[in-house]
Short mmCIF file of C-alpha atoms in Angstrom, two decimals:
data_model
loop_
_atom_site.label_atom_id
_atom_site.label_comp_id
_atom_site.label_asym_id
_atom_site.label_seq_id
_atom_site.Cartn_x
_atom_site.Cartn_y
_atom_site.Cartn_z
CA MET A 15 -49.32 33.87 24.04
CA LYS A 16 -48.04 33.89 20.54
CA SER A 17 -44.46 34.99 19.75
CA ILE A 18 -44.37 38.29 17.75
CA ALA A 19 -41.22 37.08 15.84
CA ALA A 20 -43.16 34.11 14.43
CA LEU A 21 -45.67 36.39 12.93
CA GLN A 22 -43.23 38.74 10.97
CA ALA A 23 -42.87 38.55 7.27
CA VAL A 24 -39.76 38.47 5.49
CA VAL A 25 -38.63 42.12 5.17
CA THR A 26 -36.30 41.82 1.99
CA ALA A 27 -36.88 39.65 -1.09
CA VAL A 28 -33.25 38.82 -1.62
CA PRO A 29 -31.21 37.54 1.41
CA PHE A 30 -28.34 39.72 2.31
CA ASP A 31 -25.06 38.14 1.32
CA GLY A 32 -22.84 40.69 3.08
CA ASP A 33 -21.02 42.10 -0.07
CA PRO A 34 -21.91 45.41 -1.75
CA SER A 35 -23.36 45.26 -5.17
CA ASP A 36 -21.69 46.84 -8.27
CA ALA A 37 -24.15 49.79 -8.04
CA GLU A 38 -23.14 50.46 -4.32
CA LEU A 39 -19.45 50.15 -5.10
CA ASP A 40 -19.94 52.65 -8.07
CA ALA A 41 -21.67 55.02 -5.74
CA ILE A 42 -18.85 54.86 -3.06
CA GLU A 43 -16.35 55.56 -5.89
CA ARG A 44 -18.33 58.60 -7.09
CA GLU A 45 -18.35 59.88 -3.46
CA MET A 46 -14.89 59.09 -2.61
CA PRO A 47 -13.35 62.70 -3.08
CA LEU A 48 -16.12 63.95 -0.63
CA ILE A 49 -15.38 61.32 1.78
CA LEU A 50 -11.79 62.02 1.79
CA ALA A 51 -12.40 65.71 2.18
CA GLU A 52 -14.68 65.04 5.17
CA VAL A 53 -11.98 62.92 6.77
CA ASP A 54 -9.46 65.75 6.30
CA LEU A 55 -11.92 68.15 7.94
CA LEU A 56 -12.39 65.83 10.93
CA ASP A 57 -8.75 65.36 11.48
CA ALA A 58 -8.25 69.11 11.32
CA GLN A 59 -10.88 69.41 13.94
CA ILE A 60 -9.69 66.48 16.23
CA MET A 61 -6.27 68.14 16.41
CA THR A 62 -7.84 71.28 18.19
CA ILE A 63 -10.02 69.24 20.63
CA ASP A 64 -7.74 69.40 23.74
CA ARG A 65 -5.74 72.70 23.18
CA PRO A 66 -6.51 76.13 21.94
CA ALA A 67 -6.48 76.52 18.05
CA THR A 68 -3.42 78.26 16.66
CA GLU A 69 -3.55 80.30 13.58
CA LEU A 70 -2.21 77.31 11.56
CA ASP A 71 -5.02 75.08 12.95
CA LYS A 72 -7.53 77.71 11.94
CA ARG A 73 -6.15 77.86 8.42
CA ARG A 74 -6.02 73.99 8.20
CA THR A 75 -9.57 73.82 9.33
CA ARG A 76 -10.75 76.48 7.05
CA ARG A 77 -8.92 74.82 4.01
CA ALA A 78 -10.48 71.50 4.94
CA ARG A 79 -13.93 72.97 5.14
CA ASN A 80 -13.64 74.67 1.71
CA LYS A 81 -12.46 71.42 0.24
CA VAL A 82 -15.64 69.66 1.68
CA MET A 83 -17.76 72.26 0.06
CA ALA A 84 -15.95 72.14 -3.29
CA ALA A 85 -16.22 68.33 -3.16
CA ARG A 86 -19.96 68.55 -2.50
CA ARG A 87 -20.52 71.03 -5.11
CA ASP A 88 -18.61 68.87 -7.70
CA LEU A 89 -20.50 65.80 -6.69
CA THR A 90 -23.92 67.70 -6.89
CA ASN A 91 -22.98 69.03 -10.30
CA ARG A 92 -21.99 65.66 -11.64
CA LEU A 93 -25.25 64.08 -10.44
CA GLY A 94 -27.31 67.03 -11.51
CA SER A 95 -25.87 66.82 -15.09
CA GLY A 96 -27.08 63.12 -15.31
CA GLU A 97 -23.63 61.67 -15.09
CA ALA A 98 -23.77 58.17 -13.53
CA ALA A 99 -26.76 58.89 -11.39
#
């Protein structure tokens, strides 16, 4: 019986060195406002996991959700206009 692993070809042409490329870092930088907005939304949602949501919690979650939508819109508009695609 032959080993399957011995028959597999190399999947990537360039070995992975563990560090992100400059292009990947630029993409992360472009998406950072959206990432931070999503973290704020997650924080607002986590606060209400083990207790009923107060009016303040509802407002905080609604504001965070609106912030995420605005960040997505801005990112989409930047990428759609051809800026740093």
